[in-house]
XYZ file of C-alpha atoms in Angstrom:
487
model
C 67.568 -79.225 -9.611
C 68.547 -76.963 -12.471
C 65.477 -78.027 -14.479
C 63.202 -77.265 -11.492
C 64.688 -73.779 -11.192
C 64.141 -73.166 -14.915
C 60.531 -74.336 -14.671
C 59.918 -72.047 -11.668
C 61.513 -69.084 -13.500
C 59.428 -69.657 -16.632
C 56.214 -69.913 -14.610
C 57.043 -66.694 -12.716
C 57.802 -64.761 -15.889
C 54.602 -66.038 -17.504
C 52.590 -64.977 -14.453
C 54.065 -61.481 -14.498
C 53.420 -61.089 -18.217
C 49.845 -62.288 -17.772
C 49.276 -59.784 -14.947
C 50.727 -56.935 -17.014
C 48.578 -57.797 -20.001
C 45.543 -57.939 -17.740
C 46.259 -54.445 -16.394
C 46.814 -53.096 -19.898
C 43.610 -54.671 -21.168
C 41.666 -53.254 -18.238
C 43.171 -49.788 -18.860
C 42.336 -49.931 -22.540
C 38.850 -51.133 -21.816
C 38.252 -48.244 -19.417
C 39.170 -45.557 -21.971
C 35.762 -45.389 -23.632
C 34.274 -42.806 -25.952
C 30.809 -41.664 -24.958
C 28.572 -39.718 -27.339
C 25.939 -37.183 -26.342
C 23.079 -37.415 -27.067
C 22.581 -41.159 -27.240
C 20.621 -43.696 -25.249
C 21.476 -43.356 -21.582
C 23.490 -40.192 -22.170
C 21.034 -37.528 -23.241
C 22.919 -34.808 -21.359
C 26.560 -34.067 -20.692
C 25.953 -34.544 -16.963
C 24.591 -38.039 -17.576
C 27.685 -38.824 -19.626
C 29.971 -37.521 -16.875
C 28.116 -39.619 -14.312
C 28.566 -42.696 -16.501
C 32.207 -41.995 -17.357
C 35.391 -43.341 -15.847
C 38.852 -41.849 -15.671
C 40.430 -41.673 -19.102
C 37.154 -41.549 -21.035
C 36.275 -39.079 -23.777
C 32.836 -37.503 -24.081
C 31.977 -36.193 -27.554
C 28.970 -33.892 -27.781
C 27.184 -33.892 -31.131
C 25.638 -30.877 -32.829
C 22.157 -32.229 -32.069
C 22.784 -31.422 -28.410
C 22.556 -27.657 -29.043
C 19.626 -26.116 -27.234
C 19.795 -28.398 -24.230
C 20.011 -26.530 -20.946
C 22.031 -27.874 -18.029
C 24.725 -27.181 -15.470
C 27.533 -29.717 -15.467
C 29.580 -30.753 -12.435
C 32.711 -32.477 -13.718
C 33.528 -34.917 -10.928
C 35.670 -37.404 -12.871
C 39.419 -36.914 -13.303
C 41.361 -37.567 -16.509
C 38.255 -36.818 -18.541
C 37.999 -35.151 -21.957
C 34.761 -33.380 -22.888
C 34.693 -32.026 -26.428
C 32.253 -30.957 -29.084
C 32.053 -32.850 -32.327
C 32.323 -29.845 -34.645
C 33.409 -26.804 -32.642
C 31.901 -24.105 -30.479
C 29.670 -22.580 -33.149
C 27.811 -25.883 -33.442
C 27.600 -26.878 -29.790
C 25.967 -24.445 -27.369
C 25.530 -25.237 -23.680
C 23.030 -22.998 -21.893
C 22.859 -22.831 -18.125
C 19.648 -24.396 -16.857
C 20.150 -22.565 -13.563
C 21.578 -19.113 -14.197
C 22.759 -19.059 -10.579
C 25.218 -21.905 -11.207
C 28.283 -22.388 -13.399
C 27.752 -23.980 -16.803
C 30.813 -26.220 -16.360
C 32.114 -26.606 -12.805
C 35.351 -28.596 -13.056
C 36.096 -30.249 -9.717
C 38.736 -32.829 -10.673
C 42.286 -32.712 -12.046
C 43.359 -33.516 -15.592
C 40.100 -32.505 -17.260
C 40.011 -31.202 -20.840
C 37.084 -29.103 -22.064
C 37.206 -28.004 -25.687
C 35.000 -26.611 -28.421
C 31.850 -25.307 -26.706
C 29.837 -22.142 -26.462
C 28.860 -21.773 -22.798
C 26.458 -19.051 -21.744
C 23.759 -17.680 -19.460
C 25.339 -18.365 -16.066
C 24.491 -14.776 -15.339
C 23.780 -14.470 -11.615
C 25.998 -13.937 -8.576
C 29.288 -13.965 -10.455
C 28.790 -17.443 -11.886
C 31.011 -18.547 -14.760
C 30.731 -20.244 -18.096
C 33.650 -22.452 -17.051
C 34.747 -22.622 -13.425
C 37.851 -24.474 -12.259
C 37.556 -25.142 -8.545
C 40.797 -26.081 -6.751
C 42.095 -28.240 -9.600
C 45.325 -28.747 -11.534
C 46.450 -29.816 -15.001
C 43.216 -28.996 -16.787
C 43.029 -27.672 -20.342
C 40.296 -25.319 -21.547
C 40.493 -24.590 -25.269
C 38.548 -23.346 -28.294
C 35.618 -22.401 -26.097
C 33.388 -19.345 -26.327
C 32.486 -18.351 -22.766
C 30.227 -15.362 -23.262
C 27.141 -13.768 -21.723
C 27.818 -15.060 -18.222
C 28.736 -13.409 -14.960
C 32.349 -14.423 -15.621
C 33.612 -16.131 -18.745
C 36.342 -18.428 -17.390
C 37.157 -18.402 -13.682
C 40.066 -20.195 -12.051
C 39.660 -20.415 -8.282
C 42.603 -21.767 -6.287
C 43.581 -23.662 -9.431
C 47.138 -24.025 -10.706
C 49.129 -25.551 -13.565
C 46.258 -25.294 -16.029
C 46.203 -24.182 -19.675
C 43.725 -21.780 -21.274
C 44.229 -21.483 -25.001
C 42.293 -20.137 -27.995
C 39.232 -19.195 -25.964
C 36.852 -16.280 -26.448
C 35.312 -14.544 -23.439
C 33.023 -11.711 -24.487
C 30.117 -9.737 -23.048
C 30.328 -11.096 -19.516
C 29.066 -8.830 -16.761
C 32.197 -9.356 -14.647
C 35.511 -10.596 -16.058
C 36.260 -12.340 -19.297
C 39.020 -14.414 -17.672
C 39.576 -14.252 -13.927
C 42.341 -15.952 -11.951
C 41.819 -15.867 -8.194
C 44.573 -17.315 -5.979
C 45.672 -19.375 -8.974
C 49.304 -19.834 -9.984
C 51.520 -21.332 -12.675
C 48.810 -21.250 -15.315
C 49.380 -20.579 -19.026
C 47.061 -18.289 -21.005
C 47.679 -18.207 -24.762
C 45.738 -16.799 -27.726
C 42.638 -15.857 -25.745
C 40.333 -12.949 -26.577
C 38.375 -10.963 -23.989
C 36.149 -8.135 -25.217
C 33.144 -6.122 -24.066
C 33.287 -7.425 -20.504
C 33.463 -5.368 -17.352
C 37.050 -6.623 -17.002
C 39.145 -8.324 -19.655
C 41.776 -10.472 -17.912
C 42.327 -10.179 -14.156
C 45.081 -11.826 -12.102
C 44.163 -11.471 -8.437
C 46.372 -12.770 -5.609
C 47.933 -15.163 -8.097
C 51.568 -15.907 -8.976
C 53.822 -17.009 -11.813
C 51.237 -17.125 -14.555
C 52.360 -16.885 -18.188
C 50.409 -14.774 -20.682
C 51.148 -14.773 -24.423
C 49.204 -13.396 -27.400
C 46.066 -12.513 -25.464
C 43.848 -9.758 -26.855
C 41.786 -7.487 -24.589
C 39.615 -4.771 -26.082
C 36.578 -2.606 -25.428
C 36.218 -3.756 -21.843
C 35.373 -1.351 -19.047
C 38.902 -2.185 -17.954
C 41.097 -4.436 -20.036
C 43.784 -5.721 -17.687
C 44.444 -6.007 -13.973
C 47.076 -7.426 -11.660
C 46.553 -7.088 -7.916
C 47.673 -8.736 -4.702
C 49.254 -8.214 -1.306
C 52.779 -9.684 -1.610
C 55.558 -9.525 -4.186
C 54.834 -12.960 -5.648
C 51.297 -11.834 -6.520
C 52.856 -9.388 -8.976
C 55.361 -11.851 -10.417
C 54.142 -13.098 -13.799
C 55.555 -13.592 -17.281
C 53.594 -11.169 -19.460
C 55.186 -10.069 -22.724
C 54.296 -7.410 -25.287
C 52.370 -9.868 -27.463
C 49.487 -9.224 -25.051
C 47.450 -6.254 -26.263
C 44.979 -3.853 -24.664
C 42.913 -1.953 -27.220
C 45.594 -2.749 -29.772
C 48.542 -1.532 -27.690
C 51.165 -3.719 -25.990
C 51.409 -4.429 -22.294
C 54.808 -3.590 -20.806
C 55.057 -5.684 -17.661
C 58.639 -5.560 -16.406
C 60.095 -7.511 -13.503
C 63.586 -7.039 -12.019
C 64.553 -4.379 -14.580
C 66.958 -1.464 -14.127
C 67.896 1.739 -15.927
C 65.329 1.589 -18.730
C 62.619 3.727 -20.303
C 59.210 2.333 -21.202
C 58.560 2.643 -24.968
C 56.022 5.147 -26.201
C 53.496 2.651 -27.587
C 52.513 1.181 -24.211
C 48.858 0.468 -23.455
C 49.518 -0.692 -19.891
C 52.620 -0.270 -17.729
C 53.477 -2.537 -14.809
C 56.871 -2.250 -13.085
C 57.658 -4.880 -10.470
C 60.731 -5.016 -8.245
C 62.506 -2.642 -10.605
C 64.845 0.333 -10.208
C 65.465 3.566 -12.115
C 62.752 3.167 -14.739
C 61.320 6.152 -16.613
C 57.697 6.235 -17.736
C 56.807 9.351 -19.701
C 54.649 10.874 -22.411
C 51.956 8.185 -22.500
C 48.177 8.049 -22.462
C 47.081 5.037 -20.400
C 43.356 4.395 -20.128
C 40.755 1.676 -19.625
C 42.705 -0.660 -17.379
C 42.455 -1.331 -13.668
C 45.464 0.958 -13.240
C 47.104 3.144 -15.862
C 50.553 2.787 -14.315
C 51.331 0.152 -11.681
C 54.514 0.302 -9.610
C 54.898 -2.652 -7.240
C 58.018 -2.961 -5.087
C 59.753 -0.483 -7.404
C 62.073 2.358 -6.413
C 64.031 5.335 -7.727
C 61.861 5.604 -10.829
C 60.190 8.521 -12.557
C 56.671 8.955 -13.928
C 56.155 12.137 -15.907
C 53.714 13.623 -18.388
C 51.352 10.649 -18.205
C 47.646 10.983 -18.911
C 46.211 8.208 -16.731
C 42.467 8.659 -17.018
C 39.311 6.560 -17.215
C 40.824 3.577 -15.439
C 38.675 1.375 -13.241
C 40.728 1.744 -10.047
C 43.683 4.124 -10.029
C 45.275 6.309 -12.637
C 48.680 5.743 -11.024
C 49.157 3.142 -8.279
C 52.280 2.776 -6.147
C 52.249 -0.424 -4.096
C 55.158 -0.870 -1.669
C 57.167 1.462 -3.905
C 59.468 4.168 -2.552
C 61.796 6.984 -3.589
C 59.999 7.634 -6.867
C 59.146 10.944 -8.544
C 55.781 11.727 -10.133
C 55.622 15.012 -12.001
C 53.408 16.725 -14.570
C 50.914 13.867 -14.750
C 47.159 14.018 -15.239
C 44.862 11.527 -13.506
C 41.146 12.053 -14.000
C 37.911 10.071 -14.060
C 39.325 7.092 -12.214
C 38.158 5.829 -8.826
C 41.444 7.081 -7.362
C 43.602 9.551 -9.229
C 46.951 8.731 -7.599
C 47.092 5.996 -4.963
C 50.047 5.282 -2.660
C 49.533 2.041 -0.752
C 51.310 -0.394 1.572
C 54.452 1.382 2.748
C 55.037 3.479 -0.338
C 57.409 5.969 1.272
C 59.662 8.908 0.418
C 58.090 9.629 -2.950
C 57.845 13.150 -4.393
C 54.758 14.304 -6.271
C 54.808 17.714 -7.902
C 52.960 19.517 -10.714
C 50.358 16.758 -11.043
C 46.670 17.342 -11.729
C 44.137 14.896 -10.281
C 40.537 15.769 -11.023
C 37.050 14.298 -11.043
C 38.053 10.955 -9.584
C 35.098 9.333 -7.872
C 36.616 8.484 -4.485
C 39.778 10.529 -3.840
C 42.053 12.488 -6.128
C 45.106 11.466 -4.080
C 44.943 8.654 -1.533
C 47.626 7.453 0.887
C 46.845 4.257 2.726
C 48.366 1.565 4.897
C 51.606 2.994 6.271
C 52.638 5.191 3.358
C 54.732 7.935 4.971
C 57.285 10.685 4.393
C 56.027 11.546 0.937
C 56.242 15.142 -0.332
C 53.463 16.894 -2.263
C 53.577 20.397 -3.703
C 52.365 22.296 -6.771
C 49.668 19.668 -7.362
C 46.146 20.570 -8.489
C 43.386 18.562 -6.797
C 40.075 19.440 -8.351
C 36.411 18.513 -8.230
C 36.152 15.418 -6.071
C 32.782 14.450 -4.564
C 34.395 13.070 -1.381
C 37.841 14.459 -0.592
C 40.467 15.915 -2.869
C 43.081 14.148 -0.751
C 42.948 11.444 1.920
C 46.024 10.609 3.979
C 46.145 8.003 6.749
C 49.904 8.373 7.229
C 52.415 11.073 8.072
C 53.310 13.033 4.960
C 54.393 16.516 3.929
C 51.922 18.497 1.854
C 53.994 21.630 1.341
C 57.536 22.917 1.057
C 58.731 25.753 3.260
C 56.913 28.221 1.015
C 54.214 26.588 -1.088
C 51.708 23.731 -1.064
C 48.981 22.504 -3.406
C 45.731 23.715 -4.917
C 42.469 22.251 -3.590
C 39.244 23.196 -5.347
C 37.311 22.969 -2.055
C 39.641 25.282 -0.115
C 37.663 28.212 1.298
C 40.394 30.295 2.923
C 41.288 33.888 2.085
C 44.424 35.557 0.714
C 44.754 38.895 2.483
C 48.146 39.864 1.054
C 47.440 38.632 -2.496
C 50.531 36.413 -2.642
C 48.542 33.484 -4.055
C 48.779 31.457 -0.832
C 45.896 31.019 1.593
C 46.147 32.525 5.044
C 44.841 29.370 6.750
C 46.050 25.814 6.416
C 44.175 23.025 4.636
C 43.618 19.898 6.770
C 44.044 16.638 4.874
C 41.288 14.164 5.846
C 42.240 10.717 7.097
C 44.816 11.650 9.723
C 46.766 14.610 11.043
C 48.456 15.893 7.869
C 47.932 19.509 6.817
C 48.951 21.746 3.946
C 50.313 24.907 5.543
C 50.465 26.901 2.306
C 47.473 25.990 0.122
C 47.346 27.738 -3.233
C 44.484 30.051 -4.071
C 44.536 29.191 -7.774
C 45.533 26.129 -9.792
C 49.251 25.816 -10.212
C 50.686 26.439 -13.651
C 54.283 25.492 -14.181
C 56.336 28.629 -14.756
C 59.723 28.492 -16.472
C 62.550 29.078 -13.970
C 63.442 32.724 -13.450
C 67.032 33.452 -14.445
C 69.033 34.068 -11.279
C 66.329 32.698 -8.927
C 68.419 29.958 -7.320
C 66.203 29.377 -4.279
C 62.999 29.121 -6.341
C 60.996 31.810 -4.545
C 60.275 33.744 -7.767
C 62.294 36.705 -6.517
C 65.841 37.880 -7.202
C 67.574 38.579 -3.879
C 71.023 38.624 -2.324
C 70.393 35.039 -1.234
C 70.489 34.001 -4.883
C 73.813 35.815 -5.343
C 75.246 33.973 -2.325
C 74.163 30.619 -3.765
C 75.839 31.462 -7.078
C 79.083 32.285 -5.270
C 78.947 28.915 -3.499
C 78.556 27.210 -6.857
C 81.373 29.283 -8.351
C 83.870 28.251 -5.647
C 82.754 24.608 -5.726
C 81.135 24.351 -2.303
C 77.733 23.619 -3.860
C 77.135 21.203 -6.756
C 76.080 22.500 -10.155
C 73.594 20.378 -12.113
C 72.606 21.198 -15.709
C 69.331 22.614 -14.376
C 71.192 24.827 -11.901
C 73.600 26.023 -14.590
C 70.691 27.162 -16.755
C 69.406 29.370 -13.913
C 72.727 30.567 -12.461
C 74.532 31.464 -15.708
C 73.151 34.978 -15.884
C 76.028 36.205 -18.061
C 75.422 33.486 -20.626
C 79.055 32.392 -20.906
C 78.282 28.728 -20.192
C 79.691 28.631 -16.673
C 78.973 29.891 -13.150
C 81.349 32.535 -11.831
C 81.532 35.547 -9.543
C 80.418 37.631 -12.521
C 77.013 35.958 -12.341
C 76.765 36.745 -8.622
C 77.654 40.379 -9.306
C 75.018 40.653 -12.024
C 72.403 39.210 -9.650
C 73.327 41.789 -6.983
C 72.939 44.524 -9.579
C 69.411 43.238 -10.266
C 68.630 43.508 -6.557
C 69.840 47.066 -6.208
């Protein structure tokens, strides 16, 4: 009986080993290398059609000059040039179709120049609803879009060049968890764009001389959540893309500023041009943007998206589509002393439930549509002064610099009750003018007395105005001196 059991065991083990070896041999046999051009595989598409999962297609230099559009319909496939992109050029046969349209997972494409998919936003390389693909060492230029990921996640783009495309160099649409490393995008309409995508990682990517270099957009917080460090450059300057940061100031060498879900950040004294937005605040609060020149951007000079309780002061936004844009419940922000001019759509735009924002001492100049457009409920003046609008046609009968009639803000029911007759120029505070009306009155003396007895707080700014005597403090002496000025 024991011998029978041993014989049965040995036979079973042998059968299992034989089956395993058979599977391995089949797997090895299926991993073929196919060369293009050769008999039966004159084009890459023929090779793809003849390939099986796990195969490698190597395209020789002699292929260059062949025109075709390739649909990659086999998974676990590697398609590579023999000697690099300079020696292997794939031209679109149909310019209204992608050069490579990758439709299966686990596909590697490396070492090609792909071009001339020029119509209707077609791409040199298009990833369509796929995962775990790797695109590398490829020159995707002179197409509608260089490399386009559409609903595609967990892919790698590395060491690619995307130049002179009529749309974007690299475009991610509804695509998440991808890694972009060491790519170059130049002389496109847009450099790298992340649209409605999440959790992508960008490192050492170079964007330059595009109509706009960099863009992140979306409709929910996760669409703005990416890992983008300062090794990414726009026209030679680093991208500062901060998430979940507090109590910091953006360095002065920034080329693009994006603040996401952050608090108490200061952005100041920067020139930010040639991106989709100069400054992007998304889900950010209690921050300050000041003395920024945000001009010649493709969308907005300064964009606040679902961002509240921020202060924008002394900024310039010109020659964008929108100068300053508050969108999607961006509430309770204060904008003062800003100049928005010659933006093609609106100088200031409030849209989609952005309410309770305060605007005064802003200059809105030379817009072909409307200097301001407000679909919400916002305040366009203080109790005494509003903003300057270059298209305001009212009169100033008493020569106080404020128009006699209000300025209606298009888009809703907001109005500026005290429009300025001339552009606002910031004037240094008048010593003793505590209520900011540019006059010295008994009201100012009363405010100083309140500060002196401690019933009103004294900030450093207030001290500079209230300390008329110059002794470094606020006292009844200062109130007396103000009253003497009045009389």
